[in-house]
Backbone as CSV, one residue per row, in Angstrom:
resi,resn,N_x,N_y,N_z,CA_x,CA_y,CA_z,C_x,C_y,C_z
1,MET,12.472,-77.736,35.288,12.220,-78.824,36.214,10.789,-78.713,36.708
2,LYS,10.194,-79.854,36.982,8.861,-79.892,37.572,8.949,-80.594,38.924
3,CYS,8.216,-80.084,39.876,8.156,-80.710,41.197,7.558,-82.108,41.043
4,HIS,8.220,-83.095,41.611,7.734,-84.475,41.523,6.374,-84.634,42.196
5,PHE,6.104,-83.876,43.232,4.891,-84.057,44.016,3.668,-83.373,43.417
6,CYS,3.811,-82.124,42.974,2.637,-81.384,42.496,2.704,-81.020,41.019
7,GLY,3.866,-81.188,40.392,4.003,-80.883,38.970,4.236,-79.420,38.659
8,ALA,4.413,-78.593,39.688,4.656,-77.165,39.457,5.987,-76.967,38.739
9,SER,6.013,-76.042,37.804,7.245,-75.737,37.075,8.166,-74.886,37.939
10,ILE,9.433,-75.249,37.951,10.466,-74.499,38.660,11.372,-73.922,37.580
11,GLU,11.648,-72.625,37.658,12.471,-71.986,36.630,13.804,-72.702,36.472
12,GLU,14.254,-72.788,35.229,15.441,-73.571,34.886,16.700,-73.133,35.622
13,HIS,16.898,-71.854,35.808,18.141,-71.367,36.412,18.015,-71.092,37.910
14,THR,16.946,-71.578,38.527,16.771,-71.422,39.964,17.734,-72.360,40.687
15,PRO,18.598,-71.838,41.568,19.496,-72.739,42.309,18.689,-73.596,43.288
16,ILE,18.996,-74.880,43.328,18.296,-75.810,44.215,19.266,-76.228,45.317
17,TYR,18.969,-75.795,46.541,19.783,-76.134,47.704,19.084,-77.229,48.498
18,ARG,19.758,-77.791,49.485,19.154,-78.849,50.294,17.883,-78.362,50.993
19,SER,17.823,-77.103,51.321,16.661,-76.563,52.026,15.615,-75.956,51.089
20,SER,15.816,-76.046,49.781,14.873,-75.453,48.821,13.542,-76.199,48.833
21,LEU,12.467,-75.416,48.833,11.118,-75.984,48.848,10.345,-75.538,47.615
22,CYS,9.409,-76.354,47.187,8.540,-75.999,46.070,7.652,-74.835,46.506
23,PRO,7.578,-73.765,45.714,6.738,-72.631,46.097,5.249,-72.968,46.060
24,ASN,4.880,-74.043,45.385,3.471,-74.406,45.259,3.003,-75.333,46.387
25,CYS,3.729,-76.436,46.626,3.269,-77.422,47.614,4.106,-77.454,48.893
26,GLY,5.275,-76.797,48.888,6.110,-76.746,50.081,6.962,-77.981,50.325
27,LYS,6.995,-78.917,49.386,7.818,-80.126,49.537,9.265,-79.823,49.147
28,GLU,10.182,-80.641,49.642,11.607,-80.476,49.340,11.863,-80.729,47.854
29,LEU,12.778,-79.943,47.277,13.086,-80.073,45.853,14.351,-80.874,45.572
30,ARG,15.333,-80.830,46.477,16.601,-81.534,46.224,16.462,-82.988,46.669
31,ILE,15.698,-83.734,45.891,15.433,-85.137,46.186,15.782,-85.975,44.957
32,CYS,16.001,-87.240,45.162,16.345,-88.133,44.044,15.289,-88.094,42.945
33,LEU,14.017,-88.028,43.325,12.944,-88.071,42.339,12.912,-86.836,41.443
34,ASN,13.602,-85.772,41.807,13.698,-84.567,40.974,15.039,-84.475,40.254
35,CYS,15.870,-85.492,40.348,17.219,-85.452,39.785,17.261,-86.092,38.398
36,ARG,18.038,-85.513,37.497,18.151,-86.071,36.142,18.872,-87.416,36.132
37,PHE,19.600,-87.751,37.192,20.302,-89.030,37.248,19.487,-90.141,37.902
38,TYR,18.307,-89.814,38.438,17.453,-90.832,39.049,17.022,-91.826,37.968
39,SER,17.256,-93.097,38.234,16.964,-94.137,37.248,16.557,-95.418,37.967
40,PRO,15.246,-95.618,38.181,14.799,-96.834,38.852,15.323,-98.074,38.134
41,GLY,15.851,-99.002,38.900,16.397,-100.221,38.323,17.904,-100.178,38.154
42,SER,18.480,-98.987,38.109,19.938,-98.861,38.053,20.504,-99.153,39.439
43,HIS,21.827,-99.306,39.511,22.469,-99.544,40.803,22.117,-98.404,41.753
44,TRP,21.465,-98.718,42.831,20.973,-97.757,43.826,20.080,-96.695,43.194
45,ASP,19.413,-97.037,42.105,18.465,-96.163,41.398,19.095,-94.865,40.919
46,CYS,20.381,-94.910,40.573,21.090,-93.708,40.128,22.042,-94.056,38.989
47,ARG,22.078,-93.199,37.961,23.005,-93.410,36.850,24.419,-92.957,37.185
48,GLU,24.598,-92.231,38.273,25.936,-91.829,38.719,26.509,-92.916,39.631
49,THR,27.812,-92.895,39.812,28.461,-93.887,40.676,28.556,-93.344,42.097
50,ILE,27.419,-93.359,42.781,27.372,-92.843,44.148,28.021,-93.843,45.097
51,GLN,28.586,-93.330,46.188,29.330,-94.159,47.137,28.431,-94.969,48.066
52,GLU,27.243,-94.442,48.352,26.325,-95.139,49.246,24.899,-94.843,48.807
53,PRO,23.968,-95.743,49.086,22.593,-95.534,48.627,21.884,-94.426,49.404
54,VAL,20.958,-93.784,48.724,20.049,-92.843,49.377,18.766,-93.642,49.589
55,PHE,18.412,-93.900,50.827,17.291,-94.788,51.110,15.939,-94.125,50.907
56,ASP,15.803,-92.864,51.279,14.521,-92.173,51.120,14.623,-91.226,49.936
57,LYS,14.092,-91.640,48.810,14.194,-90.874,47.561,13.306,-89.633,47.559
58,GLU,12.417,-89.507,48.551,11.498,-88.371,48.627,11.935,-87.320,49.646
59,ARG,13.123,-87.464,50.215,13.626,-86.519,51.211,14.890,-85.856,50.700
60,ALA,15.124,-84.625,51.126,16.321,-83.887,50.722,17.569,-84.632,51.190
61,ASN,18.631,-84.519,50.389,19.877,-85.200,50.726,21.067,-84.338,50.314
62,PHE,22.255,-84.811,50.614,23.485,-84.056,50.332,24.225,-84.594,49.109
63,CYS,23.563,-85.314,48.236,24.225,-85.916,47.078,24.905,-84.835,46.233
64,GLU,26.193,-85.023,45.988,26.961,-84.031,45.222,26.692,-84.118,43.726
65,TYR,26.028,-85.177,43.273,25.735,-85.336,41.849,24.391,-84.735,41.438
66,PHE,23.603,-84.231,42.393,22.255,-83.752,42.071,22.271,-82.687,40.978
67,LYS,21.458,-82.924,39.965,21.194,-81.945,38.909,19.690,-81.995,38.663
68,PRO,19.025,-80.839,38.604,17.578,-80.850,38.370,17.236,-81.575,37.070
69,ALA,16.173,-82.359,37.115,15.722,-83.084,35.925,15.299,-82.084,34.858
70,LEU,15.572,-82.420,33.631,15.194,-81.570,32.510,13.814,-81.981,32.020
71,GLY,12.924,-81.008,31.897,11.588,-81.306,31.388,10.775,-82.143,32.348
72,GLU,9.823,-82.864,31.783,8.922,-83.678,32.588,9.350,-85.129,32.528
73,LYS,9.481,-85.754,33.687,9.887,-87.156,33.741,8.643,-88.016,33.907
74,PRO,8.556,-89.138,33.209,7.414,-90.030,33.413,7.487,-90.678,34.784
75,SER,6.372,-90.751,35.436,6.321,-91.377,36.753,6.040,-92.860,36.596
76,MET,6.802,-93.693,37.295,6.565,-95.128,37.249,5.683,-95.557,38.408
77,GLU,5.256,-94.618,39.217,4.424,-94.947,40.350,3.086,-94.257,40.168
78,GLY,2.177,-94.514,41.068,0.891,-93.863,40.978,-0.175,-94.866,40.587
79,SER,-1.081,-94.462,39.680,-2.194,-95.324,39.323,-1.754,-96.539,38.521
80,LYS,-0.676,-96.427,37.751,-0.170,-97.562,36.979,0.971,-98.220,37.746
81,GLY,1.025,-99.542,37.678,2.127,-100.262,38.287,3.318,-100.284,37.355
82,LYS,4.440,-100.786,37.849,5.655,-100.845,37.036,5.480,-101.759,35.833
83,GLU,4.751,-102.882,36.015,4.554,-103.789,34.881,3.746,-103.119,33.788
84,SER,2.677,-102.433,34.178,1.830,-101.753,33.198,2.608,-100.658,32.484
85,TYR,3.415,-99.933,33.223,4.241,-98.875,32.634,5.202,-99.470,31.603
86,GLY,5.884,-100.543,31.961,6.826,-101.190,31.054,6.138,-101.746,29.816
87,ARG,4.968,-102.350,30.005,4.216,-102.899,28.884,3.806,-101.792,27.919
88,ASP,3.322,-100.678,28.457,2.918,-99.550,27.605,4.103,-99.002,26.822
89,LYS,5.251,-98.873,27.474,6.445,-98.377,26.780,6.872,-99.347,25.678
90,PHE,6.824,-100.658,25.962,7.192,-101.669,24.970,6.237,-101.622,23.778
91,ASN,4.930,-101.577,24.054,3.945,-101.551,22.974,4.048,-100.294,22.129
92,SER,4.466,-99.190,22.725,4.582,-97.943,21.960,5.692,-98.025,20.911
93,LEU,6.616,-98.952,21.068,7.686,-99.122,20.081,7.157,-99.642,18.751
94,PHE,6.014,-100.340,18.775,5.497,-100.983,17.573,4.282,-100.282,16.984
95,LYS,3.897,-99.154,17.534,2.768,-98.397,16.980,3.217,-97.632,15.753
96,GLU,2.302,-97.479,14.820,2.622,-96.721,13.599,2.081,-95.321,13.674
């Protein structure tokens, strides 16, 4: 798993609790943006059938479905907008 905020690698078998912090930047790790089920555009931005939405995706929560994301996840935010990100992904389908 990589920290969503600073990109620091977190060992694969490190248990992530609600109070777990990134050793590099000190930000919370048990957040939607670090979860393998986080899926912008899905119902409540989650591929799991959660009972209620998590409004702040950058804050620790008690979601029972949390599983650390595997590998590096592409960010849809930052310098590129969502449209640009989607366009780049679409165009990459037709590159040789």
